[in-house]
């Protein structure tokens, strides 16, 4: 079934138990009589600063826009018998756009007006359209919520949807429009209404780096939310979860101020970064998505889906990708073996629906393996830094020495009267543990860790410090550095793939074929020496003056003291070490070319000495 029912798509989806978060909004545009000087081949015109657009129609102009205070329509569902009808014109509401249009096109002041068209259009909570196979129901596909993108994207979206149906998986990286970017939160019509109106109002607005939506918050909060708020946390939101981005500890207001330059939180994040590098930091990562895979055939199922070897004994932890048939990376996560018939899977907050659907859909038929989402059952506290072992040893009787508790393993330890699943793993490049514990015990465990860490200078830290730390360490981020269009070999993750073992897995054939010839693109790091340069991602990479790619992510490394970016260098004849090392590199930042240095190894602790200490 392919649901392309436009603003009716939500109701059609509900008939099959599929959530399609749409909200109809009144959208108006004015049609003028012919205007002298308007040519029939006049291009479409947009003035985003004034929130308006124009296009030629029969010698006149169509003018519309995206007002910041939109009016929703059919909040309780589309009325019975409504069939592509128009709504009553609302000149009062349109006046704000008309004032802007007159300033841009003065001829409108004397032009005749044919009509003001008011028709409902379906918009989504993030402004992007919806494409793909519903996670709730195999074989049910959706193409809806196109609104203003419908004309521009129609052919490409139709092709992508057809190829997805035919091939059984997305034909390319479609994550920004993938229906699996949504979750249970989006079943709430009222919440969807609130967030969609904000997204509509931002349709033509300036898109700032690191911008957060403000409506419909908070929804999902960690048990530590009030504690962290009192400590100065400035929260961001991901799939409904409130997550601390950074902490204002010097009396400043915990609020982001939009900027394309150095942001107002730059120094605060630097302090958190240094706490993790030099002392110890505590990160609340309760929002992680967490799954259990249970059953007699759990090992066989996961061994087929994972590119790395998960047939290791209970007590071990494996970092792995899950690949599509092209060898592209669909999931990037950690797998802990709890027992012969049980695995604990942890992935990123925003990928909860996507990764759950991918794993469930790829469990081979007739295998006894059941996937269960246990995200809300566990809080997660990540204790990271060179003094992390000292702090952990202060709150548990367990032996947490490197010999007794090596990297890549997990153990159950007792902290503050609570059984805690401690995972020796890191995404910041320091000695540390992810502590997974029952949600109701989060407060007690957090308080115990903060008290024990006081002599060691423990600090709260947020997700922007994690980003800075992982950039220095060269850790990849799914949805940016890696995704369905990138293989582990291209991303420098071949070490995490069981190609040398005689174990079949999804995507193996594609990797074997790719390994037999030179890679045409490779992910590498770049730094810029100018401290005033701000890297955000998407900057063009130039080698000897020629474009060879773009940055997939960018930021600042406070330990190395430089801007850092990652991106794929492309070359049809092959990207060898010699090719990479022989070039002169620049990044195009805000239209200016900036000298850059290429790095094939992590900038920080490339030999993993600190992680495995």
XYZ file of C-alpha atoms in Angstrom:
613
model
C 0.000 0.000 0.000
C 1.300 3.463 -0.888
C -0.377 6.295 1.022
C -0.051 9.511 -0.985
C -3.313 11.003 0.279
C -1.994 14.499 0.980
C -3.651 16.125 3.969
C -5.873 13.047 4.269
C -2.798 10.839 4.742
C -3.010 10.950 8.530
C -6.553 9.547 8.577
C -5.722 6.956 5.911
C -2.681 5.868 7.912
C -4.742 5.556 11.073
C -6.949 2.994 9.313
C -3.863 0.748 9.193
C -2.493 1.677 12.599
C 0.245 3.852 11.088
C 1.188 7.237 12.569
C 1.659 10.026 10.006
C 2.198 13.332 11.836
C 0.517 15.981 9.703
C -1.422 19.142 10.413
C -3.400 21.161 7.888
C -2.652 24.889 7.901
C -4.422 27.696 6.075
C -2.170 28.966 3.304
C -3.107 32.063 1.323
C -1.832 33.636 -1.865
C -3.003 36.573 -3.938
C -3.480 36.572 -7.740
C -3.245 39.900 -9.592
C -4.475 41.139 -12.918
C -1.786 41.551 -15.635
C 0.979 44.002 -14.649
C 3.001 45.975 -17.180
C 6.548 44.702 -17.384
C 5.846 41.202 -16.021
C 7.279 38.834 -18.616
C 5.810 35.384 -19.173
C 9.232 33.830 -18.455
C 9.736 35.690 -15.165
C 11.526 33.369 -12.697
C 10.018 32.454 -9.373
C 11.062 35.099 -6.849
C 11.557 34.705 -3.109
C 12.372 37.213 -0.398
C 12.896 35.089 2.715
C 13.690 38.125 4.881
C 10.163 39.366 4.178
C 8.708 35.799 4.259
C 7.183 36.186 0.763
C 7.364 34.678 -2.719
C 6.158 35.640 -6.211
C 5.610 33.826 -9.483
C 4.216 34.892 -12.842
C 0.686 33.896 -13.835
C -0.943 35.065 -17.111
C 1.044 38.277 -17.129
C 0.300 39.027 -13.506
C 1.763 37.853 -10.199
C 0.926 35.262 -7.608
C 2.152 36.430 -4.194
C 2.101 34.416 -0.994
C 4.221 33.775 2.061
C 4.723 32.097 5.382
C 3.488 34.266 8.202
C 4.924 33.638 11.692
C 1.446 33.240 13.203
C -0.238 30.628 10.975
C -3.831 29.538 11.394
C -4.411 25.780 11.665
C -7.316 24.080 9.952
C -9.253 20.907 10.745
C -7.669 20.483 14.168
C -9.986 17.593 14.962
C -9.695 15.967 11.555
C -10.732 16.890 8.037
C -14.509 17.422 7.871
C -16.591 14.751 6.198
C -17.372 15.704 2.630
C -14.529 18.205 2.235
C -13.183 17.621 -1.278
C -10.439 20.012 -2.392
C -12.540 23.058 -1.590
C -11.219 26.508 -0.773
C -11.599 28.319 2.527
C -12.856 31.854 3.041
C -10.308 34.578 2.351
C -8.825 36.215 5.439
C -7.600 39.662 4.363
C -6.858 40.742 7.918
C -4.419 37.878 8.400
C -2.900 38.381 4.953
C -2.250 42.072 5.585
C 1.147 41.418 7.236
C 2.413 39.696 4.084
C 0.857 42.333 1.824
C 2.769 45.078 3.619
C 6.030 43.262 2.985
C 5.125 42.597 -0.657
C 4.357 46.271 -1.339
C 7.804 47.207 -0.047
C 9.434 44.689 -2.355
C 7.188 45.166 -5.465
C 5.690 48.700 -5.409
C 3.674 47.966 -8.570
C 1.324 45.866 -6.441
C -0.083 49.085 -4.987
C -1.868 49.864 -8.246
C -2.359 46.328 -9.568
C -5.812 44.852 -9.826
C -6.528 41.890 -7.581
C -8.254 38.878 -9.097
C -8.628 36.900 -5.884
C -7.128 35.876 -2.563
C -6.926 32.100 -2.495
C -7.080 30.350 0.871
C -6.528 26.604 0.768
C -5.430 24.147 3.469
C -2.051 22.415 3.090
C -0.566 19.645 5.209
C 2.647 20.470 7.076
C 4.841 18.352 9.370
C 6.420 19.008 12.799
C 9.874 19.626 11.313
C 8.874 21.141 7.973
C 10.196 18.250 5.851
C 7.976 15.857 3.949
C 7.459 12.200 4.877
C 8.699 9.282 2.816
C 9.184 5.568 3.307
C 7.946 2.331 4.800
C 5.956 2.707 8.005
C 7.831 1.268 11.007
C 4.583 -0.124 12.416
C 3.581 -2.107 9.321
C 5.717 -3.721 6.643
C 4.529 -3.110 3.104
C 2.784 0.162 3.986
C 4.567 3.124 2.370
C 3.983 6.841 2.777
C 4.604 9.872 0.589
C 2.922 12.869 2.224
C 3.358 16.251 3.864
C 5.019 17.810 0.810
C 3.365 21.244 1.053
C 5.742 23.676 -0.687
C 8.173 20.883 -1.630
C 5.615 19.018 -3.714
C 6.385 20.524 -7.111
C 10.162 20.607 -6.657
C 10.529 17.129 -5.158
C 7.749 15.220 -6.887
C 9.814 13.355 -9.480
C 12.701 12.531 -7.175
C 10.458 11.549 -4.274
C 8.378 9.313 -6.531
C 11.456 7.601 -7.879
C 12.975 7.124 -4.411
C 9.721 5.663 -3.100
C 9.402 3.292 -6.063
C 12.998 2.106 -5.663
C 12.471 1.635 -1.920
C 9.441 -0.570 -2.622
C 11.271 -2.524 -5.304
C 14.560 -2.969 -3.439
C 13.225 -3.456 0.080
C 15.364 -0.654 1.522
C 15.953 3.065 0.867
C 17.954 3.485 -2.367
C 19.955 6.368 -0.870
C 20.301 8.376 2.313
C 16.790 9.767 2.857
C 17.096 10.365 6.598
C 15.879 14.017 6.626
C 12.531 12.890 5.157
C 12.410 9.284 6.424
C 9.175 8.472 8.273
C 11.295 6.655 10.864
C 12.607 9.990 12.177
C 9.378 10.229 14.181
C 8.337 8.343 17.311
C 5.497 7.646 19.735
C 5.391 11.343 20.638
C 4.084 12.102 17.158
C 0.900 10.117 17.722
C -0.348 13.048 19.826
C -2.369 15.245 17.480
C -2.236 18.213 19.846
C 1.548 18.083 20.144
C 1.894 17.745 16.369
C -0.341 20.797 15.942
C 1.779 22.912 18.286
C 5.139 21.973 16.782
C 3.905 22.133 13.174
C 2.746 25.725 13.594
C 6.226 26.650 14.819
C 7.830 24.852 11.853
C 5.472 26.623 9.417
C 6.375 29.975 10.907
C 10.063 29.211 10.344
C 9.624 28.095 6.730
C 11.343 31.210 5.372
C 13.057 32.293 8.574
C 16.834 32.320 9.057
C 18.083 28.819 9.912
C 20.649 29.341 12.651
C 23.363 26.835 13.556
C 22.432 24.659 16.546
C 18.906 26.115 16.583
C 16.374 24.385 18.824
C 12.593 24.373 18.500
C 10.810 25.837 21.508
C 7.194 24.660 21.269
C 5.751 21.548 22.876
C 8.440 21.317 25.546
C 9.185 19.644 27.829
C 7.700 16.247 27.032
C 10.148 13.488 27.950
C 12.523 14.264 30.768
C 15.207 12.397 32.629
C 14.630 11.850 36.371
C 17.514 14.317 36.788
C 15.826 17.110 34.837
C 15.114 19.354 37.830
C 18.551 18.723 39.347
C 20.292 19.614 36.105
C 18.043 22.618 35.522
C 18.999 23.924 38.968
C 22.659 23.377 38.038
C 22.278 25.722 35.067
C 21.529 23.309 32.259
C 20.510 24.746 28.893
C 18.427 21.986 27.340
C 17.968 20.906 23.776
C 15.338 18.508 22.489
C 15.720 15.274 20.521
C 12.733 13.068 19.680
C 10.869 14.692 22.575
C 13.658 14.146 25.124
C 15.042 17.130 27.027
C 18.842 16.835 27.008
C 21.398 19.179 28.597
C 23.373 20.859 25.798
C 25.562 22.934 28.126
C 25.661 24.366 31.637
C 25.716 28.035 32.646
C 27.772 27.993 35.839
C 28.951 31.606 36.035
C 25.670 33.378 36.623
C 24.802 33.825 32.949
C 21.404 32.874 31.591
C 21.237 29.290 30.256
C 19.986 30.369 26.838
C 21.334 30.027 23.310
C 21.864 33.283 21.427
C 21.797 32.574 17.657
C 25.009 33.328 15.794
C 27.104 32.280 12.810
C 30.223 33.239 14.758
C 31.458 32.054 18.126
C 28.296 31.230 20.110
C 27.553 32.548 23.571
C 28.070 29.069 25.033
C 31.563 28.611 23.562
C 33.511 29.161 26.802
C 31.069 27.175 28.953
C 31.378 24.143 26.666
C 35.152 24.564 26.723
C 35.135 24.280 30.510
C 33.073 21.083 30.330
C 35.388 19.709 27.637
C 38.438 20.324 29.791
C 36.778 18.739 32.816
C 36.370 15.507 30.842
C 39.928 15.654 29.483
C 41.697 16.687 32.692
C 39.493 15.572 35.596
C 36.105 13.885 35.404
C 32.720 14.820 33.973
C 29.237 13.357 34.327
C 26.872 13.297 31.341
C 23.161 12.490 31.596
C 22.483 10.324 28.537
C 19.221 8.812 29.722
C 17.682 9.591 26.350
C 19.691 6.830 24.659
C 17.465 4.323 22.861
C 17.851 0.894 24.457
C 16.609 -2.458 23.169
C 16.676 -6.053 24.334
C 16.995 -8.871 21.801
C 15.838 -12.085 23.435
C 15.354 -15.637 22.275
C 17.019 -18.941 21.461
C 18.253 -17.595 18.119
C 19.248 -14.105 19.290
C 22.905 -14.723 18.440
C 22.138 -16.007 14.949
C 19.806 -13.088 14.230
C 22.176 -10.409 15.460
C 25.175 -12.053 13.818
C 23.411 -11.715 10.460
C 22.381 -8.077 11.009
C 25.671 -6.810 12.537
C 28.846 -6.201 10.556
C 31.045 -6.889 13.609
C 31.345 -10.164 15.504
C 28.710 -10.408 18.254
C 29.237 -14.120 18.927
C 31.427 -13.253 21.894
C 30.624 -14.518 25.416
C 28.359 -12.819 27.954
C 30.056 -9.874 29.637
C 31.472 -8.475 26.407
C 30.512 -5.332 24.552
C 30.844 -4.787 20.794
C 30.764 -1.597 18.725
C 29.200 -2.390 15.365
C 27.456 -1.107 12.298
C 24.416 -2.623 10.606
C 24.577 -2.462 6.824
C 22.206 -2.420 3.895
C 22.686 -4.582 0.804
C 24.917 -1.901 -0.740
C 27.226 -2.006 2.286
C 25.971 1.381 3.492
C 25.705 2.018 7.219
C 22.101 1.884 8.440
C 22.825 1.742 12.179
C 25.829 2.558 14.370
C 25.515 1.229 17.915
C 26.847 -0.911 20.757
C 25.767 -4.448 21.601
C 26.321 -5.987 25.045
C 25.815 -9.710 25.508
C 23.861 -10.359 28.682
C 23.406 -14.128 28.317
C 23.435 -16.864 25.690
C 19.943 -15.792 24.641
C 19.981 -12.058 25.452
C 21.601 -8.897 24.078
C 21.356 -5.264 25.212
C 21.528 -2.774 22.330
C 22.181 0.963 22.779
C 21.837 3.575 20.046
C 21.341 7.317 19.632
C 18.281 9.153 20.902
C 17.035 10.308 17.523
C 17.432 6.892 15.911
C 15.121 4.966 18.245
C 12.367 4.334 15.696
C 14.716 3.897 12.742
C 17.068 1.397 14.368
C 14.301 -0.602 16.048
C 12.492 -0.918 12.714
C 15.686 -1.873 10.862
C 16.627 -4.604 13.330
C 13.128 -6.047 13.534
C 12.684 -6.047 9.754
C 15.982 -7.875 9.187
C 15.625 -10.688 11.705
C 15.610 -13.742 9.424
C 12.325 -15.599 9.201
C 11.681 -18.516 11.551
C 14.333 -17.453 14.051
C 13.358 -17.208 17.708
C 14.439 -13.621 18.422
C 12.225 -10.897 19.914
C 13.147 -7.210 20.000
C 11.852 -5.114 22.920
C 12.237 -1.348 23.454
C 13.306 -0.746 27.073
C 14.444 2.879 26.666
C 12.269 4.286 29.441
C 13.256 1.575 31.912
C 16.851 2.739 32.252
C 18.599 5.997 33.028
C 22.159 6.423 31.761
C 24.951 8.347 33.461
C 28.253 8.521 31.578
C 31.214 8.991 33.926
C 34.185 10.093 31.830
C 37.697 11.402 32.439
C 41.094 10.374 33.833
C 39.692 10.379 37.394
C 36.564 8.369 36.472
C 37.992 5.189 38.026
C 38.707 6.996 41.285
C 35.134 8.252 41.469
C 33.591 4.902 40.568
C 35.777 3.058 43.077
C 34.537 5.448 45.765
C 30.891 4.436 45.320
C 31.117 0.679 44.698
C 32.815 -2.340 46.240
C 33.462 -3.823 42.780
C 37.009 -4.057 41.466
C 37.107 -1.482 38.667
C 40.810 -1.787 37.911
C 41.815 -2.200 34.291
C 42.789 -5.823 34.888
C 39.458 -6.723 36.486
C 37.280 -4.503 34.292
C 38.885 -4.034 30.853
C 37.659 -1.883 27.992
C 34.927 -3.476 25.884
C 33.305 -5.357 28.750
C 30.395 -4.811 31.107
C 29.669 -5.813 34.697
C 26.895 -5.351 37.195
C 28.024 -3.218 40.127
C 26.206 -1.858 43.152
C 25.978 1.923 43.612
C 23.771 3.637 46.212
C 21.799 0.448 46.806
C 21.150 -0.060 43.104
C 22.289 -2.755 40.690
C 23.947 -0.844 37.849
C 24.947 -2.250 34.461
C 28.332 -0.592 33.912
C 29.575 -0.552 30.319
C 33.281 0.173 29.798
C 32.904 2.217 26.620
C 33.356 5.838 25.592
C 32.294 8.358 22.941
C 34.535 11.134 24.270
C 37.933 9.432 24.099
C 38.667 9.091 27.813
C 38.647 6.440 30.490
C 35.034 5.977 31.496
C 31.871 4.000 31.955
C 28.277 4.256 30.804
C 26.186 3.431 33.869
C 22.772 1.995 32.967
C 20.432 1.801 35.928
C 16.739 1.610 36.792
C 15.112 4.965 36.106
C 13.764 5.317 39.621
C 17.288 5.129 41.093
C 18.819 7.855 38.903
C 18.664 10.552 41.566
C 20.374 8.494 44.243
C 23.143 7.299 41.930
C 23.702 10.783 40.487
C 23.964 12.299 43.974
C 26.418 9.596 45.081
C 28.645 10.156 42.046
C 28.633 13.943 42.383
C 29.496 13.729 46.067
C 32.270 11.194 45.480
C 33.590 13.238 42.576
C 33.828 16.509 44.453
C 37.461 15.964 45.553
C 38.358 15.229 41.938
C 36.718 18.322 40.458
C 33.751 16.557 38.869
C 31.561 18.663 36.595
C 28.227 18.321 34.864
C 28.660 18.311 31.094
C 26.325 18.344 28.113
C 25.949 17.195 24.552
C 27.887 20.052 22.978
C 30.943 19.043 24.992
C 30.415 15.471 23.774
C 30.465 16.778 20.195
C 33.717 18.653 20.743
C 35.333 15.684 22.464
C 34.303 13.165 19.814
C 35.565 15.412 16.998
C 39.028 15.434 18.544
C 38.944 11.653 18.904
C 37.667 11.041 15.374
C 34.521 9.183 16.439
C 31.882 9.072 13.716
C 28.327 10.395 13.985
C 25.518 8.615 12.132
C 23.427 10.985 10.042
C 26.469 13.187 9.477
C 29.809 11.401 8.960
C 28.303 8.011 8.252
C 25.000 6.781 6.837
C 23.371 4.595 4.187
C 25.518 6.097 1.396
C 28.812 5.365 3.189
C 30.430 1.992 3.824
C 32.642 1.137 6.813
C 35.632 0.877 4.468
C 35.077 4.424 3.184
C 34.478 5.707 6.728
C 37.668 4.192 8.155
C 35.706 1.635 10.170
C 36.929 -1.497 8.432
C 38.462 -2.648 11.727
C 34.915 -3.051 13.091
C 33.852 -5.443 10.313
C 34.241 -9.254 10.418
C 35.377 -9.561 6.793
C 38.321 -11.796 7.717
C 36.054 -14.240 9.549
C 33.981 -16.808 7.719
C 30.746 -15.357 9.051
C 27.968 -14.170 6.724
C 26.258 -10.846 7.385
C 23.979 -8.426 5.603
C 26.048 -6.273 3.213
C 29.117 -8.538 3.192
C 29.102 -9.127 -0.576
C 29.105 -5.400 -1.280
C 32.093 -4.852 1.020
C 34.039 -7.745 -0.481
C 33.529 -6.266 -3.934
C 34.486 -2.796 -2.755
C 37.631 -4.038 -1.008
C 38.895 -5.527 -4.283
C 39.443 -2.124 -5.903
C 40.580 1.373 -4.871
C 38.135 3.356 -2.763
C 36.686 6.354 -4.584
C 36.055 8.305 -1.379
C 37.459 8.276 2.153
C 36.534 10.068 5.349
C 39.367 12.180 6.743
C 39.816 14.971 9.248
C 40.770 18.599 8.723
C 41.939 21.376 11.014
C 42.266 25.118 10.467
C 44.808 27.194 12.348
C 42.926 30.509 12.316
C 41.102 30.629 15.689
C 38.427 32.949 14.290
C 37.226 30.423 11.702
C 34.001 28.671 12.727
C 33.356 25.291 11.087
C 29.771 24.060 11.078
C 29.761 21.284 8.462
C 28.909 21.432 4.734
C 31.940 23.592 3.917
C 33.472 22.673 0.537
C 36.788 20.752 0.566
C 39.273 21.836 -2.084
C 42.379 19.887 -3.051
C 44.889 21.842 -5.106
C 42.116 24.314 -5.831
C 39.568 21.751 -7.048
C 36.410 20.726 -5.119
C 36.691 17.122 -3.906
C 33.930 16.963 -1.264
C 32.424 18.768 1.703
C 32.557 18.572 5.471
C 30.079 16.163 7.005
C 30.537 17.717 10.451
C 32.473 20.563 11.999
C 33.226 22.144 15.335
C 36.008 23.174 17.680
C 38.501 21.071 19.623
C 39.374 22.774 22.878
C 42.311 20.483 23.654
C 43.963 20.843 20.255
C 42.871 24.489 20.096
C 41.644 24.388 16.520
C 38.571 24.138 14.364
C 37.949 20.537 13.303
C 35.999 19.115 10.398
C 35.441 15.711 8.815
C 34.528 14.968 5.258
C 34.916 12.547 2.362
C 37.619 13.272 -0.186
C 36.499 11.923 -3.563
C 38.554 10.867 -6.584
C 37.279 8.610 -9.373
C 40.677 6.926 -9.870
C 40.969 6.046 -6.193
C 41.769 7.762 -2.903
C 45.053 6.284 -1.667
C 47.177 7.458 1.254
C 49.591 8.950 -1.263
C 46.778 10.844 -2.981
C 45.549 12.234 0.319
C 48.979 13.224 1.572
C 50.139 14.891 -1.639
C 47.401 17.506 -1.896
C 47.155 21.102 -0.717
C 43.832 21.572 1.058
C 41.481 24.457 1.667
C 37.974 24.787 3.069
C 35.505 27.280 1.678
C 34.047 29.010 4.726
C 31.442 31.722 4.159
C 32.669 32.196 0.552
C 36.348 32.499 1.577
C 39.003 29.836 1.059
C 40.839 28.957 4.255
C 44.032 26.831 4.385
C 43.433 23.459 6.055
C 45.539 20.515 7.191
C 44.410 16.967 6.416
C 44.614 14.243 9.084
C 44.259 10.502 8.527
C 44.541 9.621 12.222
C 42.622 10.907 15.252
C 43.872 14.235 16.537
C 43.740 13.087 20.154
C 45.133 9.870 21.650
C 45.345 7.954 18.363
C 46.718 4.841 20.097
C 43.811 4.693 22.612
C 46.194 4.864 25.567
C 43.867 6.975 27.708
C 40.720 5.040 26.814
C 42.246 1.694 27.783
C 44.168 2.907 30.834
